[in-house]
C-alpha cells in the first residue's frame, strides 16, 4: 500500500506556520543562499579576489573591473567598479576616470552585441539616499533595457523574472567582451 504524501500531486508546495499573510508573493530561490552566506562588508573588494566565474567578473582592467550585478534589474545588468574603495565620484583619479569610462563604453558595445537591447541605462547612485545598496564604494551601473521590461510582474507582483542564470550571463558577456576587444584591435581602434 502506497503511503499518502502531504504535498499536493500537482508538484506545488505550501508553507504553513505562524505569521500574518501580506500582499507579497514569494519566489523561492535557494541557490542564492550561497551568495548571501559568502557576503562581505564590501562585495566590491571581495569579488576581485575570486576567480572570474565565482566573482561574476566579466573583464578586469588595471584600475577598474566589470562584473554582473548580483541582484540585476535585467539580465545583463553589469557594473564597472574601481578596485580602490572610494565613495565619491570626485575622488577618482584621472586614470581611474578614463578607464571607468572606457569600460562603460566597452560594456555598452558588448551588451549591444550579445543581448541586442532596445536601450541601455548608464549611471551612478551616489550616496545612500540615491537608492544604492553599496553606498561607500563607487560603481557605475550599465543596464540593458527592453520595452515592457517593467511589466505587471515587476510593478504589481513586485517580482523580477530573469530568463538566464547569472553564471550563463557572465560567460556570454565575458565572451562577447573579448570578441569586441578582438574586433577593435583588428580595426586598429
Tab-separated table of C-alpha atoms in Angstrom:
chain	number	residue	atom	x	y	z
A	1	UNK	CA	0.000	0.000	0.000
A	2	UNK	CA	1.447	3.369	-1.021
A	3	UNK	CA	1.789	5.993	1.659
A	4	UNK	CA	-0.002	9.313	1.297
A	5	UNK	CA	2.194	12.377	0.812
A	6	UNK	CA	1.382	15.720	2.424
A	7	UNK	CA	2.440	17.528	-0.760
A	8	UNK	CA	-0.175	18.140	-3.455
A	9	UNK	CA	0.044	15.892	-6.509
A	10	UNK	CA	0.484	18.890	-8.842
A	11	UNK	CA	4.012	19.463	-7.510
A	12	UNK	CA	3.198	22.715	-5.730
A	13	UNK	CA	4.298	23.297	-2.187
A	14	UNK	CA	2.594	25.331	0.503
A	15	UNK	CA	4.315	26.706	3.609
A	16	UNK	CA	2.414	26.722	6.863
A	17	UNK	CA	3.099	28.030	10.325
A	18	UNK	CA	2.838	31.239	12.315
A	19	UNK	CA	2.653	34.654	10.698
A	20	UNK	CA	0.323	37.070	9.011
A	21	UNK	CA	-0.126	36.953	5.245
A	22	UNK	CA	0.791	40.065	3.290
A	23	UNK	CA	0.424	41.186	-0.328
A	24	UNK	CA	3.808	39.835	-1.493
A	25	UNK	CA	4.322	36.656	-3.441
A	26	UNK	CA	7.487	34.780	-2.521
A	27	UNK	CA	9.649	33.410	-5.294
A	28	UNK	CA	11.954	30.921	-3.557
A	29	UNK	CA	15.477	30.852	-4.974
A	30	UNK	CA	17.545	28.689	-2.614
A	31	UNK	CA	20.527	28.670	-4.983
A	32	UNK	CA	21.087	32.339	-3.975
A	33	UNK	CA	21.873	31.327	-0.374
A	34	UNK	CA	25.466	30.546	-1.301
A	35	UNK	CA	25.955	34.210	-2.270
A	36	UNK	CA	24.303	35.510	0.889
A	37	UNK	CA	26.407	33.326	3.152
A	38	UNK	CA	29.593	34.418	1.410
A	39	UNK	CA	28.752	38.118	1.531
A	40	UNK	CA	31.286	40.524	2.976
A	41	UNK	CA	31.135	44.076	4.223
A	42	UNK	CA	32.233	45.269	0.756
A	43	UNK	CA	31.385	42.878	-2.078
A	44	UNK	CA	33.407	45.050	-4.482
A	45	UNK	CA	36.616	44.365	-2.559
A	46	UNK	CA	35.800	40.662	-2.267
A	47	UNK	CA	34.845	39.959	-5.919
A	48	UNK	CA	38.269	40.647	-7.499
A	49	UNK	CA	39.895	38.190	-5.063
A	50	UNK	CA	37.825	35.380	-6.583
A	51	UNK	CA	38.022	33.683	-9.949
A	52	UNK	CA	36.129	35.474	-12.694
A	53	UNK	CA	33.385	32.836	-12.670
A	54	UNK	CA	32.978	32.861	-8.887
A	55	UNK	CA	33.096	36.668	-8.651
A	56	UNK	CA	30.812	37.096	-11.700
A	57	UNK	CA	33.561	39.210	-13.268
A	58	UNK	CA	33.264	39.931	-16.975
A	59	UNK	CA	36.555	41.791	-17.508
A	60	UNK	CA	39.469	43.151	-15.487
A	61	UNK	CA	41.471	46.284	-16.158
A	62	UNK	CA	44.369	47.942	-14.345
A	63	UNK	CA	42.211	50.242	-12.203
A	64	UNK	CA	38.621	49.024	-12.693
A	65	UNK	CA	36.735	45.840	-13.468
A	66	UNK	CA	33.283	44.892	-14.775
A	67	UNK	CA	31.029	42.374	-13.059
A	68	UNK	CA	27.410	41.301	-13.075
A	69	UNK	CA	25.038	42.776	-10.545
A	70	UNK	CA	24.105	40.026	-8.089
A	71	UNK	CA	20.569	41.452	-7.925
A	72	UNK	CA	20.045	42.560	-11.527
A	73	UNK	CA	17.291	44.772	-12.837
A	74	UNK	CA	17.517	42.870	-16.133
A	75	UNK	CA	19.626	40.015	-17.476
A	76	UNK	CA	22.983	41.542	-18.361
A	77	UNK	CA	22.848	44.297	-15.695
A	78	UNK	CA	26.519	44.886	-15.007
A	79	UNK	CA	28.628	47.330	-13.056
A	80	UNK	CA	32.012	48.982	-13.579
A	81	UNK	CA	33.880	49.274	-10.282
A	82	UNK	CA	37.249	50.753	-9.283
A	83	UNK	CA	39.479	48.366	-7.342
A	84	UNK	CA	40.231	51.214	-4.953
A	85	UNK	CA	37.482	51.778	-2.404
A	86	UNK	CA	36.155	55.306	-2.724
A	87	UNK	CA	32.660	56.635	-2.167
A	88	UNK	CA	32.621	59.818	-4.229
A	89	UNK	CA	32.881	60.329	-7.975
A	90	UNK	CA	35.176	63.308	-7.493
A	91	UNK	CA	37.708	61.097	-5.666
A	92	UNK	CA	38.537	59.153	-8.842
A	93	UNK	CA	41.992	59.831	-10.238
A	94	UNK	CA	42.159	60.926	-13.888
A	95	UNK	CA	43.428	57.436	-14.831
A	96	UNK	CA	40.584	55.731	-12.923
A	97	UNK	CA	38.047	58.059	-14.553
A	98	UNK	CA	39.441	57.367	-18.012
A	99	UNK	CA	39.456	53.586	-17.564
A	100	UNK	CA	35.998	53.612	-15.977
A	101	UNK	CA	34.554	55.438	-18.983
A	102	UNK	CA	36.433	53.160	-21.408
A	103	UNK	CA	34.946	50.140	-19.601
A	104	UNK	CA	31.473	51.719	-19.713
A	105	UNK	CA	31.778	52.206	-23.481
A	106	UNK	CA	33.071	48.648	-23.904
A	107	UNK	CA	30.198	47.336	-21.756
A	108	UNK	CA	27.658	49.122	-23.973
A	109	UNK	CA	29.252	47.667	-27.119
A	110	UNK	CA	29.279	44.202	-25.531
A	111	UNK	CA	25.632	44.369	-24.455
A	112	UNK	CA	24.604	45.555	-27.921
A	113	UNK	CA	26.478	42.624	-29.479
A	114	UNK	CA	25.335	39.918	-27.050
A	115	UNK	CA	21.875	40.991	-25.854
A	116	UNK	CA	20.705	43.440	-28.539
A	117	UNK	CA	18.749	45.631	-26.083
A	118	UNK	CA	16.424	48.372	-27.291
A	119	UNK	CA	18.094	50.852	-24.924
A	120	UNK	CA	20.748	50.995	-22.187
A	121	UNK	CA	20.826	52.937	-18.921
A	122	UNK	CA	24.272	54.005	-17.651
A	123	UNK	CA	24.705	55.780	-14.343
A	124	UNK	CA	25.683	56.095	-10.710
A	125	UNK	CA	23.727	56.060	-7.459
A	126	UNK	CA	25.799	58.480	-5.385
A	127	UNK	CA	25.099	58.177	-1.668
A	128	UNK	CA	22.732	56.020	0.372
A	129	UNK	CA	19.680	58.232	-0.244
A	130	UNK	CA	20.028	57.734	-4.011
A	131	UNK	CA	18.961	54.115	-3.710
A	132	UNK	CA	22.334	52.432	-3.962
A	133	UNK	CA	22.838	49.351	-1.798
A	134	UNK	CA	26.634	49.770	-1.556
A	135	UNK	CA	26.979	53.480	-0.893
A	136	UNK	CA	30.581	53.535	0.248
A	137	UNK	CA	32.189	52.005	-2.857
A	138	UNK	CA	31.616	53.895	-6.091
A	139	UNK	CA	30.266	51.850	-9.019
A	140	UNK	CA	28.623	52.561	-12.360
A	141	UNK	CA	25.552	50.613	-13.486
A	142	UNK	CA	25.107	49.550	-17.114
A	143	UNK	CA	21.612	48.153	-17.603
A	144	UNK	CA	20.194	46.769	-20.852
A	145	UNK	CA	16.553	47.729	-21.391
A	146	UNK	CA	13.671	46.471	-23.497
A	147	UNK	CA	10.166	47.815	-23.983
A	148	UNK	CA	7.971	46.163	-21.381
A	149	UNK	CA	10.768	45.130	-19.028
A	150	UNK	CA	8.815	46.840	-16.253
A	151	UNK	CA	5.733	44.738	-16.788
A	152	UNK	CA	2.973	43.728	-14.406
A	153	UNK	CA	5.186	41.135	-12.670
A	154	UNK	CA	7.556	43.876	-11.540
A	155	UNK	CA	5.055	46.677	-10.976
A	156	UNK	CA	2.154	44.774	-9.414
A	157	UNK	CA	3.718	41.484	-8.402
A	158	UNK	CA	6.948	43.011	-7.075
A	159	UNK	CA	8.779	40.119	-8.741
A	160	UNK	CA	11.522	40.330	-11.361
A	161	UNK	CA	11.664	37.442	-13.818
A	162	UNK	CA	15.106	36.775	-15.277
A	163	UNK	CA	15.447	34.389	-18.226
A	164	UNK	CA	19.000	33.243	-17.546
A	165	UNK	CA	21.209	32.200	-14.628
A	166	UNK	CA	23.932	34.665	-13.649
A	167	UNK	CA	26.719	32.203	-14.461
A	168	UNK	CA	25.488	31.799	-18.037
A	169	UNK	CA	25.012	35.548	-18.475
A	170	UNK	CA	28.559	36.157	-17.181
A	171	UNK	CA	30.007	33.576	-19.557
A	172	UNK	CA	28.224	35.074	-22.585
A	173	UNK	CA	29.174	38.650	-21.698
A	174	UNK	CA	32.820	37.740	-20.969
A	175	UNK	CA	32.990	36.014	-24.361
A	176	UNK	CA	31.298	38.991	-26.035
A	177	UNK	CA	33.677	41.411	-24.258
A	178	UNK	CA	36.646	39.506	-25.670
A	179	UNK	CA	35.123	39.467	-29.170
A	180	UNK	CA	34.582	43.249	-29.047
A	181	UNK	CA	38.211	43.668	-27.905
A	182	UNK	CA	39.498	41.489	-30.763
A	183	UNK	CA	37.375	43.359	-33.319
A	184	UNK	CA	38.658	46.730	-32.088
A	185	UNK	CA	42.274	45.506	-32.135
A	186	UNK	CA	41.854	44.176	-35.688
A	187	UNK	CA	40.375	47.517	-36.799
A	188	UNK	CA	43.131	49.444	-35.028
A	189	UNK	CA	40.690	51.227	-32.715
